[in-house]
């Protein structure tokens, strides 16, 4: 009787141990733990854990094992270029994991985000954005000829832009570039825009690497800074990248490089 009880207990221990493997491929076991880790990785990337996903993962792991075994049998793993790729892949994984671990231990705080938001908002204070239209042509003479016509009759601007501007986007819209801060434009263009007032036409054409521009500022308004909730993800990501950059500099400074 005692022997039967001991045998039953042994079976009870053995069954869960056997059940830890979800499959074997040519005698090579695929463990439940490995499958769970694979699923966990996919879930962290946006997948939803489900029986269907687990079955797909299981089949993928079986296929991989079959292919890996075939590669090892044919000596693929010993090839120099393959060993280099494996080494680089390992390094890449370790670097990503190191950075992720650092961010986990040093998360961006609400105070950091608020401080960065206040700083950016202060920098934008008092700045203007401009509603601009322009006509872009290849040479100065053409630009001067068109500008002379517009100075005589501003109502011709849109039609002349449609007929002559080589900027296909704005030209079709009568030269309209919409609302933007001067920093959105290349420097000669931006400097001219900043110097003009509402309804003012630039006295002379402006040259940039794109050609010659006839520029008019139709309207101006203060830059409206977006609310914190709207820009929070961008600020948080920026601060995360800054933190990683500083961490990388610290590691390199501590390293002995010869």
PDB file of C-alpha atoms in Angstrom:
ATOM      1  CA  UNK A   1       0.000   0.000   0.000  1.00  0.00           C
ATOM      2  CA  UNK A   2       2.809   2.377   0.914  1.00  0.00           C
ATOM      3  CA  UNK A   3       4.530   1.581  -2.402  1.00  0.00           C
ATOM      4  CA  UNK A   4       1.369   2.480  -4.349  1.00  0.00           C
ATOM      5  CA  UNK A   5       1.037   5.803  -2.528  1.00  0.00           C
ATOM      6  CA  UNK A   6       4.680   6.650  -3.276  1.00  0.00           C
ATOM      7  CA  UNK A   7       4.221   5.719  -6.959  1.00  0.00           C
ATOM      8  CA  UNK A   8       1.132   7.920  -7.191  1.00  0.00           C
ATOM      9  CA  UNK A   9       3.030  10.815  -5.637  1.00  0.00           C
ATOM     10  CA  UNK A  10       5.862  10.347  -8.111  1.00  0.00           C
ATOM     11  CA  UNK A  11       3.399  10.423 -11.007  1.00  0.00           C
ATOM     12  CA  UNK A  12       1.816  13.582  -9.620  1.00  0.00           C
ATOM     13  CA  UNK A  13       5.231  15.271  -9.679  1.00  0.00           C
ATOM     14  CA  UNK A  14       6.166  13.892 -13.087  1.00  0.00           C
ATOM     15  CA  UNK A  15       2.992  14.987 -14.923  1.00  0.00           C
ATOM     16  CA  UNK A  16       3.390  18.738 -14.315  1.00  0.00           C
ATOM     17  CA  UNK A  17       7.059  18.525 -15.285  1.00  0.00           C
ATOM     18  CA  UNK A  18       6.146  16.834 -18.575  1.00  0.00           C
ATOM     19  CA  UNK A  19       3.357  19.346 -19.136  1.00  0.00           C
ATOM     20  CA  UNK A  20       5.896  22.219 -19.052  1.00  0.00           C
ATOM     21  CA  UNK A  21       6.866  21.404 -22.646  1.00  0.00           C
ATOM     22  CA  UNK A  22       4.430  22.492 -25.350  1.00  0.00           C
ATOM     23  CA  UNK A  23       6.160  20.489 -28.091  1.00  0.00           C
ATOM     24  CA  UNK A  24       9.335  18.642 -29.024  1.00  0.00           C
ATOM     25  CA  UNK A  25      11.062  18.869 -32.388  1.00  0.00           C
ATOM     26  CA  UNK A  26      13.395  16.008 -33.199  1.00  0.00           C
ATOM     27  CA  UNK A  27      13.835  15.459 -29.483  1.00  0.00           C
ATOM     28  CA  UNK A  28      14.415  19.161 -28.734  1.00  0.00           C
ATOM     29  CA  UNK A  29      11.879  20.503 -26.226  1.00  0.00           C
ATOM     30  CA  UNK A  30      10.011  23.797 -26.550  1.00  0.00           C
ATOM     31  CA  UNK A  31       9.075  24.813 -23.025  1.00  0.00           C
ATOM     32  CA  UNK A  32       5.895  26.458 -21.818  1.00  0.00           C
ATOM     33  CA  UNK A  33       8.089  29.140 -20.256  1.00  0.00           C
ATOM     34  CA  UNK A  34       9.646  29.958 -23.641  1.00  0.00           C
ATOM     35  CA  UNK A  35       6.222  30.234 -25.235  1.00  0.00           C
ATOM     36  CA  UNK A  36       4.950  32.451 -22.398  1.00  0.00           C
ATOM     37  CA  UNK A  37       7.954  34.757 -22.795  1.00  0.00           C
ATOM     38  CA  UNK A  38       7.389  34.989 -26.565  1.00  0.00           C
ATOM     39  CA  UNK A  39       3.718  35.852 -25.990  1.00  0.00           C
ATOM     40  CA  UNK A  40       4.669  38.411 -23.327  1.00  0.00           C
ATOM     41  CA  UNK A  41       7.010  40.107 -25.794  1.00  0.00           C
ATOM     42  CA  UNK A  42       4.290  40.305 -28.460  1.00  0.00           C
ATOM     43  CA  UNK A  43       1.774  41.648 -25.938  1.00  0.00           C
ATOM     44  CA  UNK A  44       4.250  44.386 -24.939  1.00  0.00           C
ATOM     45  CA  UNK A  45       4.314  45.356 -28.626  1.00  0.00           C
ATOM     46  CA  UNK A  46       0.548  45.676 -28.848  1.00  0.00           C
ATOM     47  CA  UNK A  47      -0.749  42.118 -29.465  1.00  0.00           C
ATOM     48  CA  UNK A  48      -3.622  40.651 -27.453  1.00  0.00           C
ATOM     49  CA  UNK A  49      -3.027  37.449 -25.534  1.00  0.00           C
ATOM     50  CA  UNK A  50      -5.478  34.802 -26.749  1.00  0.00           C
ATOM     51  CA  UNK A  51      -5.624  31.070 -27.523  1.00  0.00           C
ATOM     52  CA  UNK A  52      -5.286  31.909 -31.220  1.00  0.00           C
ATOM     53  CA  UNK A  53      -2.147  33.975 -30.604  1.00  0.00           C
ATOM     54  CA  UNK A  54      -0.638  31.249 -28.446  1.00  0.00           C
ATOM     55  CA  UNK A  55      -1.265  28.650 -31.126  1.00  0.00           C
ATOM     56  CA  UNK A  56       0.346  30.895 -33.742  1.00  0.00           C
ATOM     57  CA  UNK A  57       3.338  31.413 -31.450  1.00  0.00           C
ATOM     58  CA  UNK A  58       3.606  27.691 -30.845  1.00  0.00           C
ATOM     59  CA  UNK A  59       3.654  26.943 -34.571  1.00  0.00           C
ATOM     60  CA  UNK A  60       6.176  29.734 -35.158  1.00  0.00           C
ATOM     61  CA  UNK A  61       8.459  28.319 -32.455  1.00  0.00           C
ATOM     62  CA  UNK A  62       8.163  24.838 -33.968  1.00  0.00           C
ATOM     63  CA  UNK A  63       9.052  26.182 -37.412  1.00  0.00           C
ATOM     64  CA  UNK A  64      11.990  28.105 -36.024  1.00  0.00           C
ATOM     65  CA  UNK A  65      13.295  25.053 -34.235  1.00  0.00           C
ATOM     66  CA  UNK A  66      13.052  22.993 -37.416  1.00  0.00           C
ATOM     67  CA  UNK A  67      14.919  25.627 -39.417  1.00  0.00           C
ATOM     68  CA  UNK A  68      17.549  26.227 -36.728  1.00  0.00           C
ATOM     69  CA  UNK A  69      18.253  22.535 -36.493  1.00  0.00           C
ATOM     70  CA  UNK A  70      18.615  22.340 -40.273  1.00  0.00           C
ATOM     71  CA  UNK A  71      20.986  25.326 -40.263  1.00  0.00           C
ATOM     72  CA  UNK A  72      23.113  23.820 -37.509  1.00  0.00           C
ATOM     73  CA  UNK A  73      23.203  20.450 -39.251  1.00  0.00           C
ATOM     74  CA  UNK A  74      24.465  22.082 -42.454  1.00  0.00           C
ATOM     75  CA  UNK A  75      27.115  24.068 -40.564  1.00  0.00           C
ATOM     76  CA  UNK A  76      25.507  27.438 -41.309  1.00  0.00           C
ATOM     77  CA  UNK A  77      26.103  28.692 -37.766  1.00  0.00           C
ATOM     78  CA  UNK A  78      29.858  28.236 -38.205  1.00  0.00           C
ATOM     79  CA  UNK A  79      30.081  30.497 -41.252  1.00  0.00           C
ATOM     80  CA  UNK A  80      32.034  33.684 -40.511  1.00  0.00           C
ATOM     81  CA  UNK A  81      29.438  36.115 -41.868  1.00  0.00           C
ATOM     82  CA  UNK A  82      26.653  34.376 -39.960  1.00  0.00           C
ATOM     83  CA  UNK A  83      28.669  34.519 -36.736  1.00  0.00           C
ATOM     84  CA  UNK A  84      29.197  38.241 -37.331  1.00  0.00           C
ATOM     85  CA  UNK A  85      25.449  38.783 -37.799  1.00  0.00           C
ATOM     86  CA  UNK A  86      24.678  36.789 -34.664  1.00  0.00           C
ATOM     87  CA  UNK A  87      27.212  38.841 -32.690  1.00  0.00           C
ATOM     88  CA  UNK A  88      25.817  42.148 -33.987  1.00  0.00           C
ATOM     89  CA  UNK A  89      22.238  41.059 -33.272  1.00  0.00           C
ATOM     90  CA  UNK A  90      23.225  40.119 -29.716  1.00  0.00           C
ATOM     91  CA  UNK A  91      24.925  43.470 -29.197  1.00  0.00           C
ATOM     92  CA  UNK A  92      21.900  45.325 -30.559  1.00  0.00           C
ATOM     93  CA  UNK A  93      19.539  43.456 -28.241  1.00  0.00           C
ATOM     94  CA  UNK A  94      21.746  44.150 -25.223  1.00  0.00           C
ATOM     95  CA  UNK A  95      22.027  47.854 -26.049  1.00  0.00           C
ATOM     96  CA  UNK A  96      18.252  48.208 -26.447  1.00  0.00           C
ATOM     97  CA  UNK A  97      17.683  46.325 -23.207  1.00  0.00           C
ATOM     98  CA  UNK A  98      20.231  48.508 -21.393  1.00  0.00           C
ATOM     99  CA  UNK A  99      18.519  51.697 -22.554  1.00  0.00           C
ATOM    100  CA  UNK A 100      15.069  50.350 -21.661  1.00  0.00           C
ATOM    101  CA  UNK A 101      16.324  49.338 -18.216  1.00  0.00           C
ATOM    102  CA  UNK A 102      17.794  52.808 -17.645  1.00  0.00           C
ATOM    103  CA  UNK A 103      14.521  54.514 -18.576  1.00  0.00           C
ATOM    104  CA  UNK A 104      12.612  52.132 -16.316  1.00  0.00           C
ATOM    105  CA  UNK A 105      14.854  53.064 -13.396  1.00  0.00           C
ATOM    106  CA  UNK A 106      14.900  56.779 -14.309  1.00  0.00           C
ATOM    107  CA  UNK A 107      11.406  57.617 -15.600  1.00  0.00           C
ATOM    108  CA  UNK A 108      10.529  61.094 -16.831  1.00  0.00           C
ATOM    109  CA  UNK A 109       8.603  62.877 -14.078  1.00  0.00           C
ATOM    110  CA  UNK A 110       5.528  65.090 -14.322  1.00  0.00           C
ATOM    111  CA  UNK A 111       7.615  67.974 -12.982  1.00  0.00           C
ATOM    112  CA  UNK A 112      10.185  67.574 -15.767  1.00  0.00           C
ATOM    113  CA  UNK A 113       7.430  67.615 -18.375  1.00  0.00           C
ATOM    114  CA  UNK A 114       5.766  70.665 -16.817  1.00  0.00           C
ATOM    115  CA  UNK A 115       9.096  72.519 -16.582  1.00  0.00           C
ATOM    116  CA  UNK A 116       9.916  71.773 -20.219  1.00  0.00           C
ATOM    117  CA  UNK A 117       6.438  72.883 -21.271  1.00  0.00           C
ATOM    118  CA  UNK A 118       6.783  76.167 -19.347  1.00  0.00           C
ATOM    119  CA  UNK A 119      10.211  76.756 -20.896  1.00  0.00           C
ATOM    120  CA  UNK A 120       8.931  76.177 -24.436  1.00  0.00           C
ATOM    121  CA  UNK A 121       5.865  78.329 -23.812  1.00  0.00           C
ATOM    122  CA  UNK A 122       8.023  81.168 -22.497  1.00  0.00           C
ATOM    123  CA  UNK A 123      10.258  80.975 -25.561  1.00  0.00           C
ATOM    124  CA  UNK A 124       7.207  81.313 -27.819  1.00  0.00           C
ATOM    125  CA  UNK A 125       5.790  84.256 -25.879  1.00  0.00           C
ATOM    126  CA  UNK A 126       5.398  87.349 -28.036  1.00  0.00           C
ATOM    127  CA  UNK A 127       6.167  85.539 -31.274  1.00  0.00           C
ATOM    128  CA  UNK A 128       4.021  86.033 -34.350  1.00  0.00           C
ATOM    129  CA  UNK A 129       2.890  83.780 -37.158  1.00  0.00           C
ATOM    130  CA  UNK A 130       2.144  85.055 -40.623  1.00  0.00           C
ATOM    131  CA  UNK A 131      -0.326  84.313 -43.383  1.00  0.00           C
ATOM    132  CA  UNK A 132       1.884  84.548 -46.450  1.00  0.00           C
ATOM    133  CA  UNK A 133       1.486  84.245 -50.188  1.00  0.00           C
ATOM    134  CA  UNK A 134       4.270  84.253 -52.763  1.00  0.00           C
ATOM    135  CA  UNK A 135       5.105  83.787 -56.401  1.00  0.00           C
ATOM    136  CA  UNK A 136       8.216  81.759 -57.213  1.00  0.00           C
ATOM    137  CA  UNK A 137       9.990  82.226 -60.548  1.00  0.00           C
ATOM    138  CA  UNK A 138      13.394  81.253 -61.930  1.00  0.00           C
ATOM    139  CA  UNK A 139      14.994  84.646 -62.684  1.00  0.00           C
ATOM    140  CA  UNK A 140      15.111  88.124 -61.188  1.00  0.00           C
ATOM    141  CA  UNK A 141      13.851  89.897 -64.320  1.00  0.00           C
ATOM    142  CA  UNK A 142      10.631  87.879 -64.410  1.00  0.00           C
ATOM    143  CA  UNK A 143      10.175  88.495 -60.709  1.00  0.00           C
ATOM    144  CA  UNK A 144      10.619  92.249 -61.121  1.00  0.00           C
ATOM    145  CA  UNK A 145       8.176  92.347 -64.034  1.00  0.00           C
ATOM    146  CA  UNK A 146       5.524  90.502 -62.047  1.00  0.00           C
ATOM    147  CA  UNK A 147       6.148  92.624 -58.950  1.00  0.00           C
ATOM    148  CA  UNK A 148       5.644  95.799 -60.983  1.00  0.00           C
ATOM    149  CA  UNK A 149       2.259  94.522 -62.166  1.00  0.00           C
ATOM    150  CA  UNK A 150       1.217  93.623 -58.621  1.00  0.00           C
ATOM    151  CA  UNK A 151       2.278  97.011 -57.228  1.00  0.00           C
ATOM    152  CA  UNK A 152      -0.071  98.638 -59.729  1.00  0.00           C
ATOM    153  CA  UNK A 153      -2.927  96.274 -58.873  1.00  0.00           C
ATOM    154  CA  UNK A 154      -2.681  93.869 -55.909  1.00  0.00           C
ATOM    155  CA  UNK A 155      -5.800  92.051 -57.033  1.00  0.00           C
ATOM    156  CA  UNK A 156      -3.702  90.475 -59.805  1.00  0.00           C
ATOM    157  CA  UNK A 157      -1.524  88.579 -57.299  1.00  0.00           C
ATOM    158  CA  UNK A 158      -3.548  85.351 -57.223  1.00  0.00           C
ATOM    159  CA  UNK A 159      -3.966  85.127 -61.010  1.00  0.00           C
ATOM    160  CA  UNK A 160      -0.285  85.872 -61.636  1.00  0.00           C
ATOM    161  CA  UNK A 161       0.674  83.209 -59.091  1.00  0.00           C
ATOM    162  CA  UNK A 162      -1.502  80.616 -60.789  1.00  0.00           C
ATOM    163  CA  UNK A 163      -0.039  81.435 -64.209  1.00  0.00           C
ATOM    164  CA  UNK A 164       3.623  81.969 -63.316  1.00  0.00           C
ATOM    165  CA  UNK A 165       4.620  80.430 -59.983  1.00  0.00           C
ATOM    166  CA  UNK A 166       6.766  77.318 -60.237  1.00  0.00           C
ATOM    167  CA  UNK A 167       5.729  76.292 -56.726  1.00  0.00           C
ATOM    168  CA  UNK A 168       3.019  73.780 -57.678  1.00  0.00           C
ATOM    169  CA  UNK A 169       1.470  73.577 -54.211  1.00  0.00           C
ATOM    170  CA  UNK A 170       0.909  77.256 -53.496  1.00  0.00           C
ATOM    171  CA  UNK A 171       0.762  78.383 -57.118  1.00  0.00           C
ATOM    172  CA  UNK A 172      -2.486  76.545 -57.739  1.00  0.00           C
ATOM    173  CA  UNK A 173      -3.916  78.325 -54.675  1.00  0.00           C
ATOM    174  CA  UNK A 174      -2.973  81.797 -55.822  1.00  0.00           C
ATOM    175  CA  UNK A 175       0.356  81.692 -53.994  1.00  0.00           C
ATOM    176  CA  UNK A 176      -1.209  81.007 -50.575  1.00  0.00           C
ATOM    177  CA  UNK A 177       1.204  79.380 -48.077  1.00  0.00           C
ATOM    178  CA  UNK A 178      -1.213  79.525 -45.152  1.00  0.00           C
ATOM    179  CA  UNK A 179      -0.300  80.360 -41.551  1.00  0.00           C
ATOM    180  CA  UNK A 180       3.217  79.640 -40.299  1.00  0.00           C
ATOM    181  CA  UNK A 181       6.003  81.012 -38.137  1.00  0.00           C
ATOM    182  CA  UNK A 182       8.952  82.538 -40.023  1.00  0.00           C
ATOM    183  CA  UNK A 183      11.145  79.682 -38.780  1.00  0.00           C
ATOM    184  CA  UNK A 184       9.256  77.398 -41.174  1.00  0.00           C
ATOM    185  CA  UNK A 185      10.954  79.100 -44.117  1.00  0.00           C
ATOM    186  CA  UNK A 186      14.539  79.340 -45.365  1.00  0.00           C
ATOM    187  CA  UNK A 187      16.434  82.314 -43.939  1.00  0.00           C
ATOM    188  CA  UNK A 188      16.207  84.971 -46.715  1.00  0.00           C
ATOM    189  CA  UNK A 189      12.486  84.254 -47.072  1.00  0.00           C
ATOM    190  CA  UNK A 190      11.966  84.167 -43.277  1.00  0.00           C
ATOM    191  CA  UNK A 191      13.820  87.443 -42.736  1.00  0.00           C
ATOM    192  CA  UNK A 192      11.642  89.201 -45.289  1.00  0.00           C
ATOM    193  CA  UNK A 193       8.418  87.805 -43.835  1.00  0.00           C
ATOM    194  CA  UNK A 194       9.419  88.930 -40.325  1.00  0.00           C
ATOM    195  CA  UNK A 195      10.084  92.457 -41.575  1.00  0.00           C
ATOM    196  CA  UNK A 196       6.670  92.904 -43.181  1.00  0.00           C
ATOM    197  CA  UNK A 197       3.446  94.084 -41.583  1.00  0.00           C
ATOM    198  CA  UNK A 198      -0.113  92.963 -42.248  1.00  0.00           C
ATOM    199  CA  UNK A 199      -1.073  93.628 -45.876  1.00  0.00           C
ATOM    200  CA  UNK A 200       2.458  94.623 -46.865  1.00  0.00           C
ATOM    201  CA  UNK A 201       4.199  93.542 -50.056  1.00  0.00           C
ATOM    202  CA  UNK A 202       7.986  93.131 -50.142  1.00  0.00           C
ATOM    203  CA  UNK A 203       9.575  96.010 -52.082  1.00  0.00           C
ATOM    204  CA  UNK A 204      11.792  93.719 -54.137  1.00  0.00           C
ATOM    205  CA  UNK A 205      12.027  90.026 -55.025  1.00  0.00           C
ATOM    206  CA  UNK A 206      13.855  87.759 -52.576  1.00  0.00           C
ATOM    207  CA  UNK A 207      16.326  85.140 -53.786  1.00  0.00           C
ATOM    208  CA  UNK A 208      16.645  81.700 -52.173  1.00  0.00           C
ATOM    209  CA  UNK A 209      18.050  78.397 -53.380  1.00  0.00           C
ATOM    210  CA  UNK A 210      14.644  77.749 -54.965  1.00  0.00           C
ATOM    211  CA  UNK A 211      14.568  80.854 -57.139  1.00  0.00           C
ATOM    212  CA  UNK A 212      13.129  84.387 -56.851  1.00  0.00           C
ATOM    213  CA  UNK A 213      10.116  85.103 -54.630  1.00  0.00           C
ATOM    214  CA  UNK A 214       7.522  87.869 -54.626  1.00  0.00           C
ATOM    215  CA  UNK A 215       6.277  87.923 -51.026  1.00  0.00           C
ATOM    216  CA  UNK A 216       3.199  89.419 -49.412  1.00  0.00           C
ATOM    217  CA  UNK A 217       2.103  89.110 -45.780  1.00  0.00           C
ATOM    218  CA  UNK A 218      -1.680  89.016 -45.775  1.00  0.00           C
ATOM    219  CA  UNK A 219      -2.183  88.855 -42.013  1.00  0.00           C
ATOM    220  CA  UNK A 220      -0.395  88.325 -38.675  1.00  0.00           C
ATOM    221  CA  UNK A 221      -1.393  86.944 -35.275  1.00  0.00           C
ATOM    222  CA  UNK A 222       0.283  85.868 -32.017  1.00  0.00           C
ATOM    223  CA  UNK A 223       1.460  82.269 -31.937  1.00  0.00           C
ATOM    224  CA  UNK A 224      -1.098  80.186 -30.045  1.00  0.00           C
ATOM    225  CA  UNK A 225       0.759  77.711 -27.838  1.00  0.00           C
ATOM    226  CA  UNK A 226      -0.937  74.288 -27.581  1.00  0.00           C
ATOM    227  CA  UNK A 227      -2.178  73.004 -24.191  1.00  0.00           C
ATOM    228  CA  UNK A 228       0.068  70.641 -22.210  1.00  0.00           C
ATOM    229  CA  UNK A 229      -2.114  67.581 -22.785  1.00  0.00           C
ATOM    230  CA  UNK A 230      -1.732  67.996 -26.533  1.00  0.00           C
ATOM    231  CA  UNK A 231       2.074  68.085 -26.544  1.00  0.00           C
ATOM    232  CA  UNK A 232       2.782  65.910 -23.497  1.00  0.00           C
ATOM    233  CA  UNK A 233       3.719  62.756 -25.497  1.00  0.00           C
ATOM    234  CA  UNK A 234       6.222  64.702 -27.627  1.00  0.00           C
ATOM    235  CA  UNK A 235       7.740  66.407 -24.579  1.00  0.00           C
ATOM    236  CA  UNK A 236       8.026  63.116 -22.709  1.00  0.00           C
ATOM    237  CA  UNK A 237       9.719  61.409 -25.648  1.00  0.00           C
ATOM    238  CA  UNK A 238      12.097  64.336 -26.081  1.00  0.00           C
ATOM    239  CA  UNK A 239      13.075  64.178 -22.404  1.00  0.00           C
ATOM    240  CA  UNK A 240      13.540  60.403 -22.623  1.00  0.00           C
ATOM    241  CA  UNK A 241      15.893  60.814 -25.576  1.00  0.00           C
ATOM    242  CA  UNK A 242      17.792  63.568 -23.775  1.00  0.00           C
ATOM    243  CA  UNK A 243      18.173  61.327 -20.712  1.00  0.00           C
ATOM    244  CA  UNK A 244      19.458  58.469 -22.855  1.00  0.00           C
ATOM    245  CA  UNK A 245      21.884  60.801 -24.590  1.00  0.00           C
ATOM    246  CA  UNK A 246      23.327  61.943 -21.251  1.00  0.00           C
ATOM    247  CA  UNK A 247      23.517  58.352 -20.002  1.00  0.00           C
ATOM    248  CA  UNK A 248      25.405  57.300 -23.130  1.00  0.00           C
ATOM    249  CA  UNK A 249      27.851  60.207 -22.696  1.00  0.00           C
ATOM    250  CA  UNK A 250      28.464  59.176 -19.080  1.00  0.00           C
ATOM    251  CA  UNK A 251      29.177  55.570 -20.042  1.00  0.00           C
ATOM    252  CA  UNK A 252      31.580  56.641 -22.780  1.00  0.00           C
ATOM    253  CA  UNK A 253      33.362  59.084 -20.441  1.00  0.00           C
ATOM    254  CA  UNK A 254      33.949  56.280 -17.957  1.00  0.00           C
ATOM    255  CA  UNK A 255      35.233  53.854 -20.586  1.00  0.00           C
ATOM    256  CA  UNK A 256      38.941  53.277 -21.204  1.00  0.00           C
ATOM    257  CA  UNK A 257      39.446  53.772 -24.932  1.00  0.00           C
ATOM    258  CA  UNK A 258      42.885  53.370 -26.483  1.00  0.00           C
TER     259      UNK A 258
END
